[in-house]
Coordinates of C-alpha atoms in Angstrom, one line a residue:
Chain A
X1081 CA 0.1 0.1 0.0
X1082 CA 2.8 2.4 0.8
X1083 CA 4.5 1.8 -2.4
X1084 CA 1.4 2.4 -4.3
X1085 CA 0.8 5.4 -2.6
X1086 CA 4.3 6.6 -3.2
X1087 CA 4.0 5.9 -7.0
X1088 CA 0.7 7.7 -7.3
X1089 CA 1.7 10.7 -5.7
X1090 CA 2.2 12.6 -9.0
X1091 CA -1.4 12.1 -9.7
X1092 CA -2.6 12.7 -6.4
X1093 CA -1.2 16.2 -5.5
X1094 CA -2.7 18.1 -8.4
X1095 CA -4.5 21.2 -7.1
X1096 CA -7.9 20.2 -6.5
X1097 CA -10.7 22.7 -6.4
X1098 CA -14.3 21.8 -6.8
X1099 CA -17.2 23.9 -6.8
X1100 CA -20.9 24.1 -7.9
X1101 CA -20.4 26.8 -10.4
X1102 CA -17.8 27.2 -13.4
X1103 CA -15.7 30.4 -12.6
X1104 CA -14.2 32.0 -15.3
X1105 CA -10.3 31.7 -15.3
X1106 CA -9.2 34.9 -13.4
X1107 CA -8.2 37.3 -16.4
X1108 CA -7.0 40.6 -15.5
X1109 CA -9.5 43.4 -14.7
X1110 CA -8.3 45.4 -17.9
X1111 CA -9.3 42.3 -20.0
X1112 CA -12.7 41.7 -18.6
X1113 CA -13.5 45.5 -18.7
X1114 CA -12.2 45.5 -22.3
X1115 CA -14.4 42.6 -23.4
X1116 CA -17.5 44.5 -22.1
X1117 CA -16.7 47.7 -24.1
X1118 CA -15.3 45.8 -27.1
X1119 CA -12.9 48.4 -27.6
X1120 CA -9.2 47.7 -28.5
X1121 CA -7.2 50.7 -27.1
X1122 CA -6.8 51.0 -23.4
X1123 CA -5.0 54.1 -23.3
X1124 CA -7.3 57.0 -22.2
X1125 CA -6.7 60.4 -20.7
X1126 CA -10.0 60.9 -19.3
X1127 CA -11.4 58.2 -16.9
X1128 CA -14.2 56.7 -18.9
X1129 CA -16.8 54.8 -17.1
X1130 CA -19.6 52.5 -18.9
X1131 CA -22.8 51.6 -17.5
X1132 CA -22.0 48.0 -18.4
X1133 CA -19.1 47.8 -16.1
X1134 CA -21.5 47.0 -13.2
X1135 CA -22.3 43.5 -14.9
X1136 CA -18.8 42.3 -14.0
X1137 CA -19.3 43.1 -10.2
X1138 CA -22.8 41.9 -10.5
X1139 CA -21.5 38.7 -11.5
X1140 CA -18.8 38.3 -9.2
X1141 CA -20.7 39.0 -6.3
X1142 CA -23.5 36.4 -7.0
X1143 CA -21.0 33.9 -7.8
X1144 CA -19.6 34.4 -4.4
X1145 CA -23.0 33.9 -2.9
X1146 CA -23.4 30.6 -4.7
X1147 CA -19.9 29.4 -4.0
X1148 CA -16.8 30.9 -2.5
X1149 CA -13.5 29.9 -1.8
X1150 CA -12.8 30.7 1.7
X1151 CA -15.8 29.0 3.3
X1152 CA -14.6 25.9 1.2
X1153 CA -11.5 25.9 3.0
X1154 CA -13.1 25.4 6.3
X1155 CA -14.9 22.3 5.4
X1156 CA -13.7 19.0 4.6
X1157 CA -12.7 18.3 1.1
X1158 CA -15.2 16.7 -1.3
X1159 CA -13.8 13.5 -2.9
X1160 CA -14.3 12.4 -6.4
X1161 CA -15.3 9.0 -5.4
X1162 CA -16.2 7.6 -2.2
X1163 CA -13.6 6.0 0.0
X1164 CA -16.2 4.0 1.9
X1165 CA -16.3 6.3 5.0
X1166 CA -19.5 7.7 6.1
X1167 CA -17.7 10.9 7.3
X1168 CA -16.7 11.5 3.6
X1169 CA -20.1 11.0 2.5
X1170 CA -21.3 14.2 0.9
X1171 CA -23.8 14.1 -1.8
X1172 CA -23.6 10.6 -2.8
X1173 CA -26.6 9.0 -3.4
X1174 CA -27.3 5.2 -3.1
X1175 CA -25.9 3.2 -5.7
X1176 CA -26.1 -0.6 -5.0
X1177 CA -26.4 -3.1 -2.4
X1178 CA -23.0 -4.4 -3.1
X1179 CA -21.6 -0.9 -2.2
X1180 CA -23.5 -0.9 1.1
X1181 CA -22.3 -4.5 1.7
X1182 CA -18.8 -3.1 1.2
X1183 CA -19.2 -0.3 3.5
X1184 CA -20.4 -2.5 6.2
X1185 CA -17.2 -4.6 5.8
X1186 CA -15.3 -1.5 6.0
X1187 CA -17.0 -0.4 9.3
X1188 CA -16.5 -3.8 10.8
X1189 CA -12.8 -3.9 9.9
X1190 CA -12.0 -0.2 10.9
X1191 CA -13.9 -0.3 14.3
X1192 CA -13.4 -3.9 15.0
X1193 CA -9.8 -4.2 13.8
X1194 CA -7.9 -1.2 13.1
X1195 CA -9.1 1.0 16.0
X1196 CA -8.6 -1.4 19.0
X1197 CA -5.1 -2.4 17.6
X1198 CA -4.1 1.2 17.4
X1199 CA -5.3 2.3 20.5
X1200 CA -3.7 -1.0 22.2
X1201 CA -0.4 -0.4 20.6
X1202 CA -0.6 3.2 21.7
X1203 CA -1.3 2.9 25.4
X1204 CA 0.9 -0.4 25.6
X1205 CA 3.9 1.0 24.2
X1206 CA 3.8 4.4 25.9
X1207 CA 3.8 2.5 29.4
X1208 CA 6.5 0.4 28.4
X1209 CA 8.7 3.3 27.0
X1210 CA 7.5 5.4 30.0
X1211 CA 9.6 3.7 32.4
X1212 CA 12.7 3.5 30.3
X1213 CA 12.4 7.1 29.5
X1214 CA 12.4 8.2 33.1
X1215 CA 15.7 6.5 33.7
X1216 CA 17.0 8.0 30.8
X1217 CA 16.2 11.5 31.6
X1218 CA 18.1 10.8 34.8
X1219 CA 21.3 10.8 33.2
X1220 CA 22.2 14.5 32.7
X1221 CA 25.4 14.1 30.8
X1222 CA 23.7 12.3 27.8
X1223 CA 20.8 14.3 28.3
X1224 CA 20.6 16.0 24.8
X1225 CA 21.8 13.2 22.8
X1226 CA 19.3 10.9 24.3
X1227 CA 16.5 13.1 24.3
X1228 CA 16.8 13.1 20.6
X1229 CA 16.6 9.6 20.6
X1230 CA 13.6 9.4 22.9
X1231 CA 12.0 12.1 21.1
X1232 CA 12.1 10.4 17.7
X1233 CA 11.0 7.2 19.5
X1234 CA 8.1 8.9 21.0
X1235 CA 6.9 10.3 17.6
X1236 CA 7.4 7.1 15.8
X1237 CA 5.0 5.4 18.4
X1238 CA 2.3 7.9 17.6
X1239 CA 2.7 7.5 14.0
X1240 CA 2.4 3.8 14.2
X1241 CA -0.7 4.3 16.6
X1242 CA -2.4 6.1 13.6
X1243 CA -1.0 4.1 10.9
X1244 CA 0.4 7.2 9.1
X1245 CA 2.4 6.3 6.0
X1246 CA 4.5 9.2 5.3
X1247 CA 6.7 10.0 2.5
X1248 CA 9.5 12.4 3.0
X1249 CA 10.9 14.0 -0.1
X1250 CA 14.2 15.9 -0.6
X1251 CA 15.4 15.2 2.9
X1252 CA 18.6 17.1 2.0
X1253 CA 16.9 20.1 2.6
X1254 CA 15.7 19.1 6.0
X1255 CA 15.6 22.2 8.5
X1256 CA 18.8 22.9 10.7
X1257 CA 19.8 24.5 13.8
X1258 CA 19.1 28.2 14.0
X1259 CA 16.3 28.3 11.4
X1260 CA 12.5 28.2 11.5
X1261 CA 10.6 25.4 9.8
X1262 CA 7.3 26.7 8.4
X1263 CA 4.7 24.4 7.1
X1264 CA 1.1 24.5 5.9
X1265 CA -1.4 23.4 8.9
X1266 CA -4.3 21.1 8.4
X1267 CA -4.4 19.2 11.8
X1268 CA -2.6 18.7 15.0
X1269 CA -1.1 15.7 13.6
X1270 CA 1.2 17.9 11.3
X1271 CA 3.2 18.1 14.2
X1272 CA 3.5 14.4 14.8
X1273 CA 4.2 13.9 11.2
X1274 CA 7.3 16.4 10.9
X1275 CA 8.5 15.5 14.5
X1276 CA 8.7 11.9 13.3
X1277 CA 11.6 12.9 11.0
X1278 CA 13.5 15.5 13.0
X1279 CA 13.5 17.4 16.3
X1280 CA 11.8 20.7 16.4
X1281 CA 11.0 23.2 19.1
X1282 CA 7.5 23.8 19.5
X1283 CA 5.8 27.1 20.1
X1284 CA 2.7 27.6 21.9
X1285 CA 0.6 28.7 24.9
X1286 CA 1.1 27.3 28.1
X1287 CA -1.7 25.3 29.3
X1288 CA -2.8 24.1 32.7
X1289 CA -3.7 20.4 33.7
X1290 CA -2.5 17.5 31.8
X1291 CA -1.4 19.7 28.8
X1292 CA 0.7 21.8 31.0
X1293 CA 2.5 18.8 32.5
X1294 CA 3.2 17.5 29.0
X1295 CA 4.6 20.9 28.3
X1296 CA 6.8 21.1 31.3
X1297 CA 7.9 17.3 30.8
X1298 CA 8.9 18.2 27.2
X1299 CA 10.9 21.3 28.1
X1300 CA 13.0 19.0 30.3
X1301 CA 14.2 17.0 27.5
X1302 CA 14.7 20.0 24.8
X1303 CA 14.2 23.7 24.4
X1304 CA 10.5 24.5 23.5
X1305 CA 9.0 27.9 23.7
X1306 CA 5.9 28.3 25.8
X1307 CA 4.1 31.5 26.1
X1308 CA 1.9 32.6 29.1
X1309 CA -1.4 34.0 27.7
X1310 CA -0.4 37.6 28.5
X1311 CA 2.9 37.4 26.6
X1312 CA 1.1 36.3 23.5
X1313 CA -0.4 39.5 22.9
X1314 CA 3.1 41.2 23.1
X1315 CA 4.5 40.9 19.7
X1316 CA 8.0 42.4 20.4
X1317 CA 8.3 39.9 23.3
X1318 CA 7.4 36.9 21.1
X1319 CA 9.7 38.0 18.4
X1320 CA 12.7 38.4 20.9
X1321 CA 12.1 34.9 22.3
X1322 CA 12.1 33.4 18.9
X1323 CA 14.9 35.6 17.9
X1324 CA 16.9 34.4 20.9
X1325 CA 16.2 30.7 20.3
X1326 CA 17.3 30.9 16.4
X1327 CA 20.5 32.8 17.4
X1328 CA 21.5 30.0 19.7
X1329 CA 22.8 27.5 17.2
X1330 CA 22.7 24.5 19.4
X1331 CA 19.0 24.7 19.7
X1332 CA 16.7 22.8 17.1
X1333 CA 14.8 24.6 14.5
X1334 CA 11.6 26.0 15.6
X1335 CA 8.4 24.6 14.0
X1336 CA 5.7 27.3 13.1
X1337 CA 2.5 27.1 11.3
X1338 CA 2.0 30.7 10.0
X1339 CA -1.5 30.2 8.7
X1340 CA -2.7 30.2 12.6
X1341 CA -5.4 28.0 12.2
X1342 CA -6.3 24.4 10.2
X1343 CA -6.9 24.7 6.9
X1344 CA -8.8 21.6 4.9
X1345 CA -5.5 20.8 2.9
X1346 CA -6.8 21.9 -0.4
X1347 CA -5.3 25.6 -0.2
X1348 CA -2.9 27.8 1.7
X1349 CA -4.1 30.6 3.4
X1350 CA -2.5 33.9 4.1
X1351 CA 0.8 33.4 6.2
X1352 CA 1.0 35.8 9.3
X1353 CA 4.1 37.7 9.0
X1354 CA 5.6 37.4 12.6
X1355 CA 7.7 34.5 12.1
X1356 CA 9.1 36.3 8.8
X1357 CA 10.1 39.4 10.7
X1358 CA 13.1 37.7 12.7
X1359 CA 15.5 37.4 9.8
X1360 CA 16.9 34.0 10.0
X1361 CA 16.7 31.1 7.4
X1362 CA 13.2 29.9 6.8
X1363 CA 12.7 26.2 5.7
X1364 CA 9.6 25.7 4.1
X1365 CA 7.9 22.5 4.3
X1366 CA 4.6 21.3 2.4
X1367 CA 2.6 18.4 3.7
X1368 CA -0.3 17.0 1.6
X1369 CA -2.5 14.3 2.7
X1370 CA -4.1 11.7 0.5
X1371 CA -8.0 12.3 1.0
X1372 CA -8.8 8.9 -0.1
X1373 CA -7.5 6.9 3.0
X1374 CA -9.2 9.5 5.6
X1375 CA -9.6 13.2 6.0
X1376 CA -7.0 14.4 8.1
X1377 CA -8.7 17.9 8.4
X1378 CA -9.5 19.0 12.0
X1379 CA -12.5 21.0 11.8
X1380 CA -12.5 22.4 15.3
X1381 CA -15.7 24.1 15.3
X1382 CA -17.3 20.6 14.5
X1383 CA -15.0 18.2 16.5
X1384 CA -13.3 18.2 19.8
X1385 CA -9.7 16.7 20.2
X1386 CA -11.0 13.4 21.3
X1387 CA -13.6 13.0 18.6
X1388 CA -11.2 13.9 16.1
X1389 CA -8.6 11.3 17.2
X1390 CA -11.1 8.6 17.4
X1391 CA -11.7 9.4 13.8
X1392 CA -8.3 9.5 13.0
X1393 CA -7.7 6.0 14.4
X1394 CA -10.6 4.7 12.7
X1395 CA -9.9 5.9 9.1
X1396 CA -8.2 3.6 6.7
X1397 CA -4.9 5.2 7.3
X1398 CA -3.3 8.5 7.0
X1399 CA -1.2 8.7 4.0
X1400 CA 0.7 11.9 3.4
X1401 CA 3.7 13.4 1.6
X1402 CA 6.1 15.8 3.1
X1403 CA 8.1 18.0 0.7
X1404 CA 11.3 19.7 2.4
X1405 CA 11.7 22.8 0.2
X1406 CA 15.2 24.5 -0.3
X1407 CA 15.9 26.9 2.6
X1408 CA 14.7 30.7 1.8
X1409 CA 16.1 33.8 3.1
X1410 CA 14.5 37.5 2.9
X1411 CA 15.8 39.4 0.2
X1412 CA 17.1 43.0 0.0
X1413 CA 14.2 45.3 -0.3
X1414 CA 11.8 42.5 0.6
X1415 CA 9.4 43.1 3.4
X1416 CA 8.0 40.4 5.8
X1417 CA 4.6 40.2 4.0
X1418 CA 6.3 40.0 0.4
X1419 CA 8.6 37.2 2.0
X1420 CA 5.9 35.4 3.6
X1421 CA 4.0 35.5 0.3
X1422 CA 6.8 34.1 -1.4
X1423 CA 7.3 31.2 0.9
X1424 CA 3.5 30.5 0.7
X1425 CA 3.7 30.3 -3.0
X1426 CA 6.5 27.9 -3.0
X1427 CA 4.7 25.5 -0.5
X1428 CA 1.4 25.8 -2.6
X1429 CA 3.3 25.1 -5.8
X1430 CA 4.9 22.1 -4.3
X1431 CA 2.2 20.6 -2.4
X1432 CA -0.3 21.1 -5.4
X1433 CA -2.5 23.6 -3.1
X1434 CA -4.3 26.5 -4.2
X1435 CA -2.5 29.8 -3.0
X1436 CA -5.0 32.2 -1.5
X1437 CA -4.6 35.5 -0.2
X1438 CA -7.2 35.3 2.6
X1439 CA -6.6 35.3 6.2
X1440 CA -7.4 32.0 7.6
X1441 CA -8.6 34.1 10.9
X1442 CA -11.3 35.3 8.7
X1443 CA -13.3 32.1 9.8
X1444 CA -13.9 34.1 12.9
X1445 CA -13.4 37.7 11.9
X1446 CA -14.4 40.2 9.2
X1447 CA -12.7 41.1 5.9
X1448 CA -10.3 44.1 6.4
X1449 CA -11.3 47.3 4.5
X1450 CA -7.9 47.1 3.0
X1451 CA -9.0 44.6 0.6
X1452 CA -11.9 46.4 -0.5
X1453 CA -9.4 49.4 -1.1
X1454 CA -7.4 47.3 -3.3
X1455 CA -10.5 46.4 -5.5
X1456 CA -11.4 50.0 -5.7
X1457 CA -7.8 50.9 -6.6
X1458 CA -7.7 48.3 -9.6
X1459 CA -11.0 49.4 -11.0
X1460 CA -9.9 52.9 -10.9
X1461 CA -6.6 52.0 -12.6
X1462 CA -8.6 50.4 -15.3
X1463 CA -10.7 53.6 -15.8
X1464 CA -7.7 55.9 -15.8
X1465 CA -5.8 53.6 -18.2
X1466 CA -2.1 53.0 -18.4
X1467 CA -1.0 56.3 -17.0
X1468 CA 0.0 55.9 -13.5
X1469 CA 3.4 55.2 -12.5
X1470 CA 2.5 52.3 -10.2
X1471 CA 1.6 50.1 -13.0
X1472 CA 4.1 47.5 -12.5
X1473 CA 3.0 46.8 -9.0
X1474 CA -0.8 47.0 -10.3
X1475 CA -0.1 44.0 -12.5
X1476 CA 1.4 42.1 -9.7
X1477 CA -1.5 42.9 -7.6
X1478 CA -3.9 41.4 -10.1
X1479 CA -2.1 38.4 -10.2
X1480 CA -1.9 38.4 -6.4
X1481 CA -5.5 39.3 -5.9
X1482 CA -6.6 36.7 -8.3
X1483 CA -6.2 33.3 -6.8
X1484 CA -4.7 30.6 -9.0
X1485 CA -7.2 28.0 -9.6
X1486 CA -6.8 24.8 -11.5
X1487 CA -10.1 24.4 -13.3
X1488 CA -11.6 20.9 -13.0
X1489 CA -14.7 20.8 -15.3
X1490 CA -15.7 17.5 -14.3
X1491 CA -18.4 17.0 -11.8
X1492 CA -16.4 16.1 -8.7
X1493 CA -19.1 15.6 -6.2
X1494 CA -22.2 14.1 -7.6
X1495 CA -22.1 10.4 -8.6
X1496 CA -25.4 9.9 -10.4
Chain B
X1069 CA -24.8 3.0 1.9
X1070 CA -24.4 6.0 -0.2
X1071 CA -27.5 7.5 0.3
X1072 CA -27.9 11.2 0.5
X1073 CA -28.8 13.3 3.5
X1074 CA -31.5 15.2 1.7
X1075 CA -33.4 14.6 -1.4
X1076 CA -35.2 17.0 -3.5
X1077 CA -38.3 15.8 -1.8
X1078 CA -37.3 17.3 1.6
X1079 CA -37.5 20.9 0.0
X1080 CA -40.6 22.6 0.1
X1081 CA -42.2 23.7 -3.3
X1082 CA -39.3 22.3 -5.1
X1083 CA -41.2 21.0 -8.1
X1084 CA -42.8 24.5 -8.3
X1085 CA -39.5 26.2 -8.0
X1086 CA -37.8 23.9 -10.7
X1087 CA -40.9 24.9 -13.1
X1088 CA -40.4 28.6 -12.3
X1089 CA -36.8 28.9 -12.3
X1090 CA -35.7 26.4 -14.8
X1091 CA -33.1 24.8 -12.4
X1092 CA -32.7 21.1 -12.3
X1093 CA -33.3 19.1 -9.3
X1094 CA -29.6 18.8 -8.7
X1095 CA -29.0 22.3 -8.9
X1096 CA -32.0 23.0 -6.4
X1097 CA -30.4 20.7 -4.1
X1098 CA -26.8 22.2 -4.3
X1099 CA -28.6 25.6 -3.9
X1100 CA -30.5 24.2 -0.9
X1101 CA -27.3 23.1 0.8
X1102 CA -25.7 26.6 0.2
X1103 CA -28.7 28.2 1.6
X1104 CA -28.4 26.0 4.9
X1105 CA -24.6 26.6 5.1
X1106 CA -25.3 30.5 5.0
X1107 CA -28.1 30.2 7.4
X1108 CA -25.9 29.9 10.4
X1109 CA -29.0 30.1 13.0
X1110 CA -30.8 27.4 11.3
X1111 CA -34.0 29.5 11.1
X1112 CA -34.9 28.7 7.5
X1113 CA -34.5 32.3 6.7
X1114 CA -31.5 34.5 5.6
X1115 CA -30.6 37.7 6.9
X1116 CA -28.4 40.6 5.6
X1117 CA -25.7 39.5 8.1
X1118 CA -25.7 36.0 6.8
X1119 CA -24.9 37.2 3.3
X1120 CA -22.3 39.3 4.9
X1121 CA -20.4 36.4 6.3
X1122 CA -19.2 35.8 2.7
X1123 CA -15.8 37.5 2.5
X1124 CA -15.6 37.6 -1.2
X1125 CA -19.1 39.4 -1.2
X1126 CA -17.6 41.7 1.6
X1127 CA -15.2 43.3 -0.5
X1128 CA -17.2 43.6 -3.6
X1129 CA -17.9 47.4 -4.1
X1130 CA -21.5 46.7 -4.7
X1131 CA -21.9 43.8 -2.4
X1132 CA -24.4 45.6 -0.3
X1133 CA -26.6 46.5 -3.2
X1134 CA -26.3 42.9 -4.1
X1135 CA -27.6 41.7 -1.0
X1136 CA -30.4 44.1 -1.0
X1137 CA -31.6 42.8 -4.3
X1138 CA -32.4 39.7 -2.5
X1139 CA -34.8 41.4 0.1
X1140 CA -38.1 42.8 -0.9
X1141 CA -38.5 46.4 0.3
X1142 CA -39.8 46.3 3.9
X1143 CA -38.5 42.6 4.2
X1144 CA -35.9 41.7 6.8
X1145 CA -35.4 37.9 5.8
X1146 CA -35.5 35.9 2.6
X1147 CA -36.4 32.3 2.3
X1148 CA -35.2 29.7 0.3
X1149 CA -37.7 30.1 -2.5
X1150 CA -37.0 33.9 -3.0
X1151 CA -33.3 33.2 -2.7
X1152 CA -33.6 30.8 -5.6
X1153 CA -35.7 33.1 -7.8
X1154 CA -33.2 36.0 -7.5
X1155 CA -30.4 33.5 -8.4
X1156 CA -32.4 32.2 -11.2
X1157 CA -31.7 35.5 -13.1
X1158 CA -28.2 34.3 -13.4
X1159 CA -28.8 30.9 -15.1
X1160 CA -27.4 31.0 -18.7
X1161 CA -30.2 31.9 -21.3
X1162 CA -31.9 29.0 -22.9
X1163 CA -31.1 29.6 -26.7
X1164 CA -33.9 27.5 -28.0
X1165 CA -36.3 28.5 -25.7
X1166 CA -39.8 29.1 -27.4
X1167 CA -42.7 30.4 -25.6
X1168 CA -45.9 31.9 -26.3
X1169 CA -46.9 35.4 -25.6
X1170 CA -48.9 34.3 -22.6
X1171 CA -46.2 32.7 -20.7
X1172 CA -44.4 34.9 -18.0
X1173 CA -41.1 36.2 -18.9
X1174 CA -38.5 33.5 -17.8
X1175 CA -36.4 34.3 -14.9
X1176 CA -33.0 34.4 -16.8
X1177 CA -34.1 36.3 -19.6
X1178 CA -32.0 39.3 -20.7
X1179 CA -34.5 41.6 -19.6
X1180 CA -34.5 40.2 -16.2
X1181 CA -30.8 40.3 -16.2
X1182 CA -31.0 43.8 -17.1
X1183 CA -33.5 44.6 -14.6
X1184 CA -31.2 43.0 -11.9
X1185 CA -28.3 45.3 -13.1
X1186 CA -30.6 48.3 -13.1
X1187 CA -31.5 47.4 -9.5
X1188 CA -27.8 47.9 -8.7
X1189 CA -27.9 51.6 -9.6
X1190 CA -31.5 52.4 -8.8
X1191 CA -31.2 52.0 -5.0
X1192 CA -34.7 53.5 -4.1
X1193 CA -36.4 51.5 -6.8
X1194 CA -38.1 54.4 -8.3
X1195 CA -37.6 53.5 -11.7
X1196 CA -34.9 55.8 -12.5
X1197 CA -31.2 56.2 -11.9
X1198 CA -30.9 59.7 -10.5
X1199 CA -27.6 61.6 -10.4
X1200 CA -27.0 61.1 -6.9
X1201 CA -27.5 57.2 -7.2
X1202 CA -25.2 57.0 -9.9
X1203 CA -22.4 59.2 -7.9
X1204 CA -23.2 56.6 -4.8
X1205 CA -22.4 53.6 -6.8
X1206 CA -19.2 55.3 -8.7
X1207 CA -18.1 56.3 -5.3
X1208 CA -18.6 52.5 -3.9
X1209 CA -16.7 51.3 -7.0
X1210 CA -13.8 53.6 -7.0
X1211 CA -13.4 54.6 -3.1
X1212 CA -10.8 57.4 -2.5
X1213 CA -8.9 56.4 -5.5
X1214 CA -10.6 59.5 -7.6
X1215 CA -11.2 63.0 -6.8
X1216 CA -14.7 64.5 -6.1
X1217 CA -14.3 66.3 -9.4
X1218 CA -13.3 63.5 -11.5
X1219 CA -16.3 61.6 -10.0
X1220 CA -18.8 64.3 -10.8
X1221 CA -17.2 64.5 -14.6
X1222 CA -17.6 60.6 -15.0
X1223 CA -21.1 60.7 -13.9
X1224 CA -21.7 63.7 -16.0
X1225 CA -20.8 62.0 -19.0
X1226 CA -22.5 58.9 -18.3
X1227 CA -25.9 60.6 -17.8
X1228 CA -25.1 62.8 -20.9
X1229 CA -24.5 59.6 -23.0
X1230 CA -27.5 57.5 -21.8
X1231 CA -30.3 60.1 -20.8
X1232 CA -32.2 60.7 -23.9
X1233 CA -35.2 62.5 -22.8
X1234 CA -33.1 65.0 -20.8
X1235 CA -34.7 64.6 -17.5
X1236 CA -31.4 64.2 -15.6
X1237 CA -32.0 60.6 -14.7
X1238 CA -31.5 57.2 -16.6
X1239 CA -34.8 55.4 -17.0
X1240 CA -34.8 51.6 -17.6
X1241 CA -35.4 51.9 -21.3
X1242 CA -32.7 54.5 -21.6
X1243 CA -30.5 52.0 -19.6
X1244 CA -31.6 49.3 -21.9
X1245 CA -30.8 51.3 -25.1
X1246 CA -27.3 52.2 -24.0
X1247 CA -26.3 48.6 -23.3
X1248 CA -27.8 47.3 -26.9
X1249 CA -24.4 46.2 -28.0
X1250 CA -23.2 44.4 -24.8
X1251 CA -23.7 40.6 -24.6
X1252 CA -25.8 40.5 -21.4
X1253 CA -26.4 36.9 -21.7
X1254 CA -22.9 35.8 -21.4
X1255 CA -21.8 38.6 -18.9
X1256 CA -24.6 38.0 -16.4
X1257 CA -24.6 34.3 -16.7
X1258 CA -23.3 31.7 -14.2
X1259 CA -22.8 28.4 -15.4
X1260 CA -23.5 25.3 -13.2
X1261 CA -21.1 22.4 -13.2
X1262 CA -23.6 19.6 -14.2

């Protein structure tokens, strides 16, 4: 199965976008408005407005009411053909008795065999290793060397417990000390997937209770960065701590998910610029899950953690590919946002994901007025023509604004 | 298994809607899902805020006008049937449609599409686009990117070109005449995938 999954990688990781409506390929605004007017020349000295221009806005507006990209990102990806998991069952109609029987068999296997095996492995091995780990920790001298071994071992246990089949590509680009590793975020399991292949320092909020205990335990073996709730708001403090960590070359690379929230693995959303301001080497990593074996996306508004883990352990498997991309540095004259976008584009291109400009935080918040202004700016440039100096950046904006979508004109969700 | 969560039969008046709007059962189903998705409070009706939650719409310059097109004057909520009826305007025109004079204008005819666009300009629905309304729409589309004078001159020119009876406002007929050469069907149609 592993070999099969590996060979099929190329096919699998094409950009996947489905929708209920066919959207025109995002042409530049000039193109659209020209088509409306049917005129060849776009050089005008006077702003010229046509009543028909409104059609473009009307259509785009109604299109977004019918189907929009952002909300799609926060629900699980729809599959072309069913993978026999009820949870991936959107819009599939009853087809045949045979399929129902197959599904029933699948349920039996997943819940009756796979799930118990995995949980037993998980708890059994952890208890076993637990005692050994305790002894190892006592030996301070070998602490860091052994902690690495222990760290890897623990994560390998977790990986086995979930039956994750991971293919690592380009391991020569693996993140090194003194850098920051950034990856697209789909699920908390991303951490396990990456940590299975190397040691990273995690960044996060200090929790109480069990999580807090685990966090303190982790810190004893390797340096992680845990923030107090109050410190999280203070950007300078955060930046300073991160900066100090990367400056120390003996410390492991930091693992950060700049999107800030879980996305459903069909696209990459806006990267928050915080980690890109620090000024060290960034190691981008692209993670892509194979949706046929189980949907890895954690929809935190729908499922809690325990429910989610249960679903993970009762899927067929978690098959994913991890690509280590060549390290990137901020270039001269590039600000943090541009750098972040560059890294995001690289990750999206590698993983076959759609590169979006939207902020993942929008799942909870409202669109910033800045975006609206961008739209207005674009339209006014069209009216005024090629006169303005900022034209180079305009074209760039147009490309940035219009997300690149791979058009799949087949019906991807309905099985008639 | 493989059974769906909802079928067209669960949707009230589905057959009527299909008849009226020309949407197929599959389309109605998809739109119903979308309606339920937008209806965060699960009350069977949509409010302006529900539309506002769609980010791409929020940054559309005429987003607010589009939203208000769904709500009849005085109404604060819109149900699924009205939702679909408005969206029906954007169905691609059926080329081979033949209808007798007695039948009602289909929802997706060029005239209805034009009426929708006209409504974007004519906010108070008095049947005329006044200078003030035009300025308002232009301001929304251009924001702070053009000066007041430029805006005035754009509006002036637009009215001069379209206003044939010189009443300083653009009526629906004048609007239609000025857009004779535009391929409305193509520009105001949204094609469904299957």
